Coordinates of C-alpha atoms in Angstrom, one line a residue:
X690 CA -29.1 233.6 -12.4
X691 CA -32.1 231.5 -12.5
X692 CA -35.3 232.7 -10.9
X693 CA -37.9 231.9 -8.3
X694 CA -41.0 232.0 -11.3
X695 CA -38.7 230.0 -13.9
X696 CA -37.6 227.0 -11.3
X697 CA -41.6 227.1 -10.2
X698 CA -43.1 227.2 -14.1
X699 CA -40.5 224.0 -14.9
X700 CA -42.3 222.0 -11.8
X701 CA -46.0 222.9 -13.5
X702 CA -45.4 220.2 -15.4
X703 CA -45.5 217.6 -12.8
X704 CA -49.3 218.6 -12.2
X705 CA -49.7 218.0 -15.7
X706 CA -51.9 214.7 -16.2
X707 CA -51.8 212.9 -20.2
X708 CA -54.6 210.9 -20.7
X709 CA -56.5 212.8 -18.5
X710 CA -59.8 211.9 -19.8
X711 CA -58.4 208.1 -19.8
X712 CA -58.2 206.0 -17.0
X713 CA -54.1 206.0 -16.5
X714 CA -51.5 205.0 -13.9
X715 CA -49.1 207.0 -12.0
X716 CA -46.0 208.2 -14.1
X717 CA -48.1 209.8 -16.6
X718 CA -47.7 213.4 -15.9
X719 CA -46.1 215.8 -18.3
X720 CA -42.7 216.3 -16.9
X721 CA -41.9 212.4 -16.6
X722 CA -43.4 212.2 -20.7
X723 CA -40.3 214.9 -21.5
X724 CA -37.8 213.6 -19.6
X725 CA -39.0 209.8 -21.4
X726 CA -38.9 211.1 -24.7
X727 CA -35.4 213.0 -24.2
X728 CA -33.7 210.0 -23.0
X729 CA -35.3 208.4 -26.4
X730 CA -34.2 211.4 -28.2
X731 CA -30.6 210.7 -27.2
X732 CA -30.8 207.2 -28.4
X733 CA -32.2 208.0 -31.4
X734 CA -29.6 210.2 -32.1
X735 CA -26.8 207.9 -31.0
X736 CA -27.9 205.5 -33.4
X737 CA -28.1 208.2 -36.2
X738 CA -24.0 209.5 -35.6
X739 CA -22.8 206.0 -34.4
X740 CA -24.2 203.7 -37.4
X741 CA -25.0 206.1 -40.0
X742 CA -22.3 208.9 -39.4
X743 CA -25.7 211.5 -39.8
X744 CA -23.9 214.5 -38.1
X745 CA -25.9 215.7 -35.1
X746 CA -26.2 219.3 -33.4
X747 CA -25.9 217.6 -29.7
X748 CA -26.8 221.2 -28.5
X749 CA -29.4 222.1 -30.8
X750 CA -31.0 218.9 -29.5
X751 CA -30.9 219.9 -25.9
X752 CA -32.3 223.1 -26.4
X753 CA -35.0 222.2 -28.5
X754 CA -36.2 219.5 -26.0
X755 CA -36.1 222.3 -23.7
X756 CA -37.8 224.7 -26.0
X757 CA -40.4 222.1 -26.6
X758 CA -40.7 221.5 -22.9
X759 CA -42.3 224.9 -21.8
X760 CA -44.0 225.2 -25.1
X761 CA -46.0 222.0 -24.2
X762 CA -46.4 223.4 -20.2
X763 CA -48.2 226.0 -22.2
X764 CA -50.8 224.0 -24.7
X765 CA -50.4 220.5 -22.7
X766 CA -54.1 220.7 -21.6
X767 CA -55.6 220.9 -25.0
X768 CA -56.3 217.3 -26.4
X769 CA -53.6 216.6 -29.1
X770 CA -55.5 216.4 -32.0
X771 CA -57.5 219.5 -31.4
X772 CA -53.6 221.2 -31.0
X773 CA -52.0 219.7 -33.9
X774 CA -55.4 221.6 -35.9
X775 CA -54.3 224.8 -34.3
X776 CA -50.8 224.5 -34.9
X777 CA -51.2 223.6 -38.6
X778 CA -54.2 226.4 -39.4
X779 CA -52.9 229.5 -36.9
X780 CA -49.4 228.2 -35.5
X781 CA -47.5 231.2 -36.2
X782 CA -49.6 233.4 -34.2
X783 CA -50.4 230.8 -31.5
X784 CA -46.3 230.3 -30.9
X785 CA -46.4 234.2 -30.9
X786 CA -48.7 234.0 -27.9
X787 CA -47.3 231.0 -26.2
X788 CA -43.9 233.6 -26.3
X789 CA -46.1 236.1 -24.4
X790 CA -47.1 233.8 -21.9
X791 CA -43.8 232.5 -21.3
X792 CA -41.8 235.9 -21.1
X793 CA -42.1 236.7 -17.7
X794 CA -40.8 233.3 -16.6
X795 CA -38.0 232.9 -19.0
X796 CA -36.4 236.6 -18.8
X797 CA -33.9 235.4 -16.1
X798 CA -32.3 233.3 -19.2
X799 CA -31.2 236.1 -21.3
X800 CA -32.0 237.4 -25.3
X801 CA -30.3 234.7 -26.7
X802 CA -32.1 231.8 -25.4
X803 CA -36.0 234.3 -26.1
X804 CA -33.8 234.4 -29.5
X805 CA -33.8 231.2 -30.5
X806 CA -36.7 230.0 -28.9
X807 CA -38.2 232.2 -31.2
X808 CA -36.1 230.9 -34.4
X809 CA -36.9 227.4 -33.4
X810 CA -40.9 228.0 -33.7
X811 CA -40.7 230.2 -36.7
X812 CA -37.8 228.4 -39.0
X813 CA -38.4 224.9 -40.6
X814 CA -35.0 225.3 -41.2
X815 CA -33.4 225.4 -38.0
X816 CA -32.4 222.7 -36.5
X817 CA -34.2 220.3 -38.7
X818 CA -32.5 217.2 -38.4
X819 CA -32.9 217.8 -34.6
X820 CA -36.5 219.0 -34.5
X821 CA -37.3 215.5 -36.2
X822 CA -35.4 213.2 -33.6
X823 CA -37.2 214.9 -31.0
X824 CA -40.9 214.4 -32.5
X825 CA -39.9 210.9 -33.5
X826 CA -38.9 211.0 -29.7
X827 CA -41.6 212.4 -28.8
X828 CA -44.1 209.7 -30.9
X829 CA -42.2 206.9 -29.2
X830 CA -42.8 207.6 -25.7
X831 CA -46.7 208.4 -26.7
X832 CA -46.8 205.0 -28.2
X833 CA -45.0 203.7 -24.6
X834 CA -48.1 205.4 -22.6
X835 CA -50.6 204.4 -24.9
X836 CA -49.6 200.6 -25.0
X837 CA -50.4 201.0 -20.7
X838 CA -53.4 203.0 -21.7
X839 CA -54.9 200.6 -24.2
X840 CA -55.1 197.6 -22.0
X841 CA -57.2 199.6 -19.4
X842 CA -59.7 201.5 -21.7
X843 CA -60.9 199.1 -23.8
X844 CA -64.3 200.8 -24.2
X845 CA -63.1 203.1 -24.5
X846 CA -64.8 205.7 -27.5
X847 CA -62.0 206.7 -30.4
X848 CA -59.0 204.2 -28.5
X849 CA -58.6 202.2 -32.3
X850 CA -58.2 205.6 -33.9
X851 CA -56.1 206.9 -31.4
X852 CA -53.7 203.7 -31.8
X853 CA -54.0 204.1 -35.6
X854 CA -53.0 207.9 -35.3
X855 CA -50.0 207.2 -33.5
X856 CA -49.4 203.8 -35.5
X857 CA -49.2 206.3 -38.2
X858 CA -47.2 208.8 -37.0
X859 CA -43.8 206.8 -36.1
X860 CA -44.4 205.3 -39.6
X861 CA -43.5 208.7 -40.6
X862 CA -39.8 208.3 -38.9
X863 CA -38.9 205.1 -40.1
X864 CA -36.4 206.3 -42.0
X865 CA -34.6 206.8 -39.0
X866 CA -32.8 203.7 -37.8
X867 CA -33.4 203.9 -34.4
X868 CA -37.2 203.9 -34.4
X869 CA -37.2 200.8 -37.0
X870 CA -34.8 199.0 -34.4
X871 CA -37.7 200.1 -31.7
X872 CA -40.4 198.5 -34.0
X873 CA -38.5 195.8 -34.0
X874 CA -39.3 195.1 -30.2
X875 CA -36.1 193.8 -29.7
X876 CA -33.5 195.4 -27.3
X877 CA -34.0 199.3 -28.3
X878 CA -37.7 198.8 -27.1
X879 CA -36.4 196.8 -24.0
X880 CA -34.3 199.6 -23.4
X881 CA -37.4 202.3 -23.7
X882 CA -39.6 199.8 -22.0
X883 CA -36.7 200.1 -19.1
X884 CA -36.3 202.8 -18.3
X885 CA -39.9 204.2 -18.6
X886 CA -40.5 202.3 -15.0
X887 CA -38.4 205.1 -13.7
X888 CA -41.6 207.0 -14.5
X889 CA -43.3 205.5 -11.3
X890 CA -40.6 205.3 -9.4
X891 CA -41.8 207.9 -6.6
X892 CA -39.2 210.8 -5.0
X893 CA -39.7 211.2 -1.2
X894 CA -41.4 207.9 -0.9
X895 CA -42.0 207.8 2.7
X896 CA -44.0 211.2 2.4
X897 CA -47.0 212.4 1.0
X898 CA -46.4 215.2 -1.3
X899 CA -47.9 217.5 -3.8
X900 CA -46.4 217.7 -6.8
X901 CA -45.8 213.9 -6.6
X902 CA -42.7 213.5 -8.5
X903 CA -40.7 210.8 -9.6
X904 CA -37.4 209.7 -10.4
X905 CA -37.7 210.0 -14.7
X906 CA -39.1 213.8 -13.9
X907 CA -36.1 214.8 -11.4
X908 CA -33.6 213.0 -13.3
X909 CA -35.3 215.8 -16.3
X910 CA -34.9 218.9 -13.8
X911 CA -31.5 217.7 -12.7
X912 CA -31.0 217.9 -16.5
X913 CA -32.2 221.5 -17.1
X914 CA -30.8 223.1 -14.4
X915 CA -27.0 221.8 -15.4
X916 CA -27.4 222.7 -18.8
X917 CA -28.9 226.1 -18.2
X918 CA -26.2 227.1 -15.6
X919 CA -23.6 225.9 -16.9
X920 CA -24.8 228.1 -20.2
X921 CA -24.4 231.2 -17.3
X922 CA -21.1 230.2 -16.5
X923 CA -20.0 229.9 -20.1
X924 CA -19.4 226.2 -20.7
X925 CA -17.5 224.7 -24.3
X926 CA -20.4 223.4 -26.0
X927 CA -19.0 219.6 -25.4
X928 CA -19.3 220.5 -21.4
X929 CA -22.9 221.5 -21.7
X930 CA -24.3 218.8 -23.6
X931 CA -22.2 216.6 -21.1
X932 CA -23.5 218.4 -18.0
X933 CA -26.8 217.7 -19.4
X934 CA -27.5 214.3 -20.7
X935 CA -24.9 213.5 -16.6
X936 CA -27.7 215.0 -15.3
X937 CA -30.5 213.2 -17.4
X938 CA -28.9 209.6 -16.6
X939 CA -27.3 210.6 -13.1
X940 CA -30.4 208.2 -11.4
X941 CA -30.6 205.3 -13.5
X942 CA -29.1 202.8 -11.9
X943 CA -31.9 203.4 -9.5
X944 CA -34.2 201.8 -12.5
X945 CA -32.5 198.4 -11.1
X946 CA -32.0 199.1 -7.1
X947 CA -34.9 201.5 -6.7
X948 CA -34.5 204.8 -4.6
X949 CA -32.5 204.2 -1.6
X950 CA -32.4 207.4 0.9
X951 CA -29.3 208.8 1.7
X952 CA -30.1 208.1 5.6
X953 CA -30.4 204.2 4.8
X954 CA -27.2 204.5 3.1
X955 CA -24.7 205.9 5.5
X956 CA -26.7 203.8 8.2
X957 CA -23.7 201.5 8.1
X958 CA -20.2 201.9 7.7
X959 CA -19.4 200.5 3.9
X960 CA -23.0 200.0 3.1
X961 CA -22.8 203.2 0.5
X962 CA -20.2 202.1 -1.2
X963 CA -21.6 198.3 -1.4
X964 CA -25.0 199.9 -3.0
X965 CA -22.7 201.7 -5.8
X966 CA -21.1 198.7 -6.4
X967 CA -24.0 196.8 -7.1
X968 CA -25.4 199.4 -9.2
X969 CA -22.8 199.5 -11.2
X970 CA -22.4 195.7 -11.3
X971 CA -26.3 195.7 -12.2
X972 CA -25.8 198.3 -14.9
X973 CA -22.9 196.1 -16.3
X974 CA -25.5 192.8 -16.6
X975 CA -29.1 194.7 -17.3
X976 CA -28.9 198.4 -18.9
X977 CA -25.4 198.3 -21.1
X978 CA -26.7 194.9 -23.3
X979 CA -30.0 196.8 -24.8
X980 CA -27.5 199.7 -26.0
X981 CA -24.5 199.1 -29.0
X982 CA -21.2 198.3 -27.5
X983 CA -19.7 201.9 -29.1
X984 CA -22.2 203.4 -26.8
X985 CA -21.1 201.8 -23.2
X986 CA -18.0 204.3 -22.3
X987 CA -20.1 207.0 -22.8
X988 CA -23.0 206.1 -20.4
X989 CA -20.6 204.6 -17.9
X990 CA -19.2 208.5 -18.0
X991 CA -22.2 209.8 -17.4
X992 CA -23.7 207.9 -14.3
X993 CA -20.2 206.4 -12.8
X994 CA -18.5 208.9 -9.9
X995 CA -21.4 211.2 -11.8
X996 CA -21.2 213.8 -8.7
X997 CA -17.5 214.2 -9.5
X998 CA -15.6 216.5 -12.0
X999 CA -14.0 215.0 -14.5
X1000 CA -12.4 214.9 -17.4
X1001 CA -11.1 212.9 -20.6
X1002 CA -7.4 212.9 -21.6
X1003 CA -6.2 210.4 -24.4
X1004 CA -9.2 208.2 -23.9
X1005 CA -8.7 208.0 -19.9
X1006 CA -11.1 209.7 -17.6
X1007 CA -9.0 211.8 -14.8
X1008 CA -11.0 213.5 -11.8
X1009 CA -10.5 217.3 -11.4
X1010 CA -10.9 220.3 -9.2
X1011 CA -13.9 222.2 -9.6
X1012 CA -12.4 225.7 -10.6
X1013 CA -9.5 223.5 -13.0
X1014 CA -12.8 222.9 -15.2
X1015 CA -13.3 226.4 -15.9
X1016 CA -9.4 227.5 -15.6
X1017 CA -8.1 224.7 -17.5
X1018 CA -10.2 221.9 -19.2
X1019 CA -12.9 224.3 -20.9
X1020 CA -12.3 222.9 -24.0
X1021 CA -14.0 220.3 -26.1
X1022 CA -11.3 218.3 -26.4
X1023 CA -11.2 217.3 -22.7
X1024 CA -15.1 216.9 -22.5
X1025 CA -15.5 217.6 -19.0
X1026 CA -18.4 217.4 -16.8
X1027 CA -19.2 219.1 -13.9
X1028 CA -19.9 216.8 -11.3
X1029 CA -19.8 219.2 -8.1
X1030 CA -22.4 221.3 -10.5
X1031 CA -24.8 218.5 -11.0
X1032 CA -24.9 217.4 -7.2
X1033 CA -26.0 220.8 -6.4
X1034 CA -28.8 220.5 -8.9
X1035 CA -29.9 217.5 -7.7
X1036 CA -30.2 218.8 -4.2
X1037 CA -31.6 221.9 -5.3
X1038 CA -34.3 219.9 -7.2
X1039 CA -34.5 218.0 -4.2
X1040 CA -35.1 220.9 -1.7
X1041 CA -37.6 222.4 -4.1
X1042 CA -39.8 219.5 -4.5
X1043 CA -39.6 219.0 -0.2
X1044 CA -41.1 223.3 0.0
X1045 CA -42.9 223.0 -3.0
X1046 CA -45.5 220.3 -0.9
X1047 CA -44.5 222.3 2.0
X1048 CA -46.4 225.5 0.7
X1049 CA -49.0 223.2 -0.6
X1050 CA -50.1 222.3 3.1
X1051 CA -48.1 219.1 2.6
X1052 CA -45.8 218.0 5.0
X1053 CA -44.2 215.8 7.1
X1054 CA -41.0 215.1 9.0
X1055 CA -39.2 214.1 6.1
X1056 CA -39.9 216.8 4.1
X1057 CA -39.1 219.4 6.7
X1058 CA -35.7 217.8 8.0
X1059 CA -34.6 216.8 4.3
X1060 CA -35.2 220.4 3.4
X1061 CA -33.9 221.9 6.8
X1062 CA -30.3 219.6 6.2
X1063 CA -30.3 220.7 2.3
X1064 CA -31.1 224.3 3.4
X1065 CA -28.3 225.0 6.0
X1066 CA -25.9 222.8 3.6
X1067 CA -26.1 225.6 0.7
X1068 CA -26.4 228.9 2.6
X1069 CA -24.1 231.2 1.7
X1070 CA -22.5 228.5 -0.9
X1071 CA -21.3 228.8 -4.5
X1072 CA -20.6 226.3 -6.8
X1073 CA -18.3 227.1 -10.3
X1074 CA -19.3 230.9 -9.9
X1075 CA -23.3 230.0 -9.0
X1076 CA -25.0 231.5 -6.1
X1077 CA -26.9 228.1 -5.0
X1078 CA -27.6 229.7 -1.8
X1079 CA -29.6 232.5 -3.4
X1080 CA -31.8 229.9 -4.8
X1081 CA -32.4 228.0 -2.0
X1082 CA -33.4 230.9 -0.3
X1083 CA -36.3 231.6 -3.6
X1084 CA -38.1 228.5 -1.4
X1085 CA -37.1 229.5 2.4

């Protein structure tokens, strides 16, 4: 089970400012930076299996990105030269204590996971192909936030040999295809470019709020939370990696329509089902073109019905029961996701960010009748063998 200080260390990161000595928009906090670079990460290795049939450790991925996630809540406030210098003269010993500090928080997840966090630090080895998709990842959605950064610091002391740094860093991944195909500025970087805006797409819009959150960093929790439950309940490896990158996508559309509340949406009798519609419609004409065609039936998988469970039989999507996932489809060869798992993710992500301003001193009406509805709607309630109600109640 997933604990109070874990689900509050994750949302850290959304205080974390980049560029913090840089004049910088919204959007450029630390949480919406890793969920950006795992959506690039995933592209990146798409292009890699798809078009040069490079095998690819879907999980390994995942749980680096996540490994490398609370690492960087750890070191994120030191400036990333001066880090990189540490890492290189004293990194064994400095991942040794970024273990220590992380311990406490990351106990609820078991041995295995402390395991190979550990393994992922101290082996080259492990994981290798996957470590490097991430940092070339990782290098691409720097580059995205400098590009934003450049054109307001001019003046900026050091901002040439900070664009030179990073100019020659992705140089260093060219020899995958996907970041030559992003240099290219073509339809890969339209489809970074894209889908970065969800980084100042604001949740709880009509609120003030603190952490401010938006849709990229939820659409990241949403992520997290499936993958490392569904790792509880004891998913095939094909259902977590599906449960997660569901999760990471489940809000895109919303890159096109923006976020429209739930209240707005059952204002009128059809008007849900119109909005999905156009979202999907929208998808169809603006997201799907920037990605290869082999790509399309995947995505679509991911983000359409996405609160559903489903499965795939001879190449045909079917909708399931909850408990037939576990009892029946738990298999790789049906690649199921579960949908019902996800939705309460996202409303537990959703109540968390509403208490988390709450105990800040920040409220409003929103926050505390969102919360209040979310609240009485998962009392009590399991979901594929997970108390959600028990951590709801972390926040009550």
């Amino acid at each position: 089970m997933l604990r109070k200080p874990l689900l509050e260390l994750i949302y850290e990161s959304a205080h974390m400012q980049r560029w913090n000595d840089h004049i910088r928009p919204k959007g450029f906090t630390e949480m919406d930076k890793q969920g950006h670079k795992m959506i690039i990460a995933y592209m990146l290795a798409k292009f890699e299996e798809e078009e040069r049939q490079m095998p690819v450790d879907w999980r390994g991925l995942i749980e680096g990105g996540i490994f490398e996630f609370f690492h960087r809540i750890v070191l994120t406030d030191i400036k990333p030269s001066v880090a990189h210098e540490l890492m290189a003269r004293h990194g064994a010993r400095l991942n040794e204590w970024i273990m220590e500090q992380l311990q406490p928080q990351l106990e609820c997840l078991g041995e295995e996971f402390s395991s190979k966090f550990k393994t992922y630090f101290d082996d080259p080895q492990y994981c290798r192909q996957e470590k490097k998709l991430l940092k070339a990842a990782h290098y691409l959605a720097t580059d995205w936030e400098f590009q934003i950064i450049h054109n307001l610091n001019a003046n900026i002391f050091g901002l040439e040999e900070t664009k030179a740094r990073i100019e020659n860093e992705i140089e260093e991944y060219y020899d995958l295809l996907g970041v030559r195909k992003a240099g290219l500025g073509k339809k890969t970087n339209h489809f970074i470019n894209l889908v970065g805006q969800l980084r100042f797409q604001q949740r709880w819009a009509q609120s003030p709020r603190v952490p401010e959150t938006s849709v990229m960093g939820h659409m990241l929790v949403v992520a997290m939370l499936a993958y490392l439950l569904s790792v509880e309940i004891g998913a095939c490896d094909q259902r977590l990696c599906n449960n997660f990158f569901a999760g990471l996508f489940h809000d895109l559309p919303e890159v096109l329509t923006r976020d429209i509340v739930s209240p707005v949406k059952r204002s009128v009798a059809g008007l849900e089902e119109l909005i999905k519609e156009i979202e999907n419609r929208q998808i169809q004409e603006k997201v799907l073109p920037l990605l290869p065609v082999a790509w399309h039936a995947q995505l679509l998988y991911f983000i359409e019905d996405e609160f559903a469970n489903k499965i795939q039989r001879d190449g045909v999507v079917e909708k399931v029961k909850g408990e037939e996932v576990d009892q029946l489809y738990n298999r790789d060869e049906f690649s199921p996701i579960d949908g019902q798992l996800l939705k309460g993710c996202d409303h537990l992500a959703a109540y968390i960010e509403a208490r988390l301003s709450m105990a800040h001193g920040i409220t409003s009406r929103h926050l505390r009748d969102g919360s209040e509805k979310l609240y009485r709607l998962y009392q009590n309630r399991s979901i594929a063998g997970i108390d959600f109600g028990q951590m709801f109640d972390y926040f009550q």
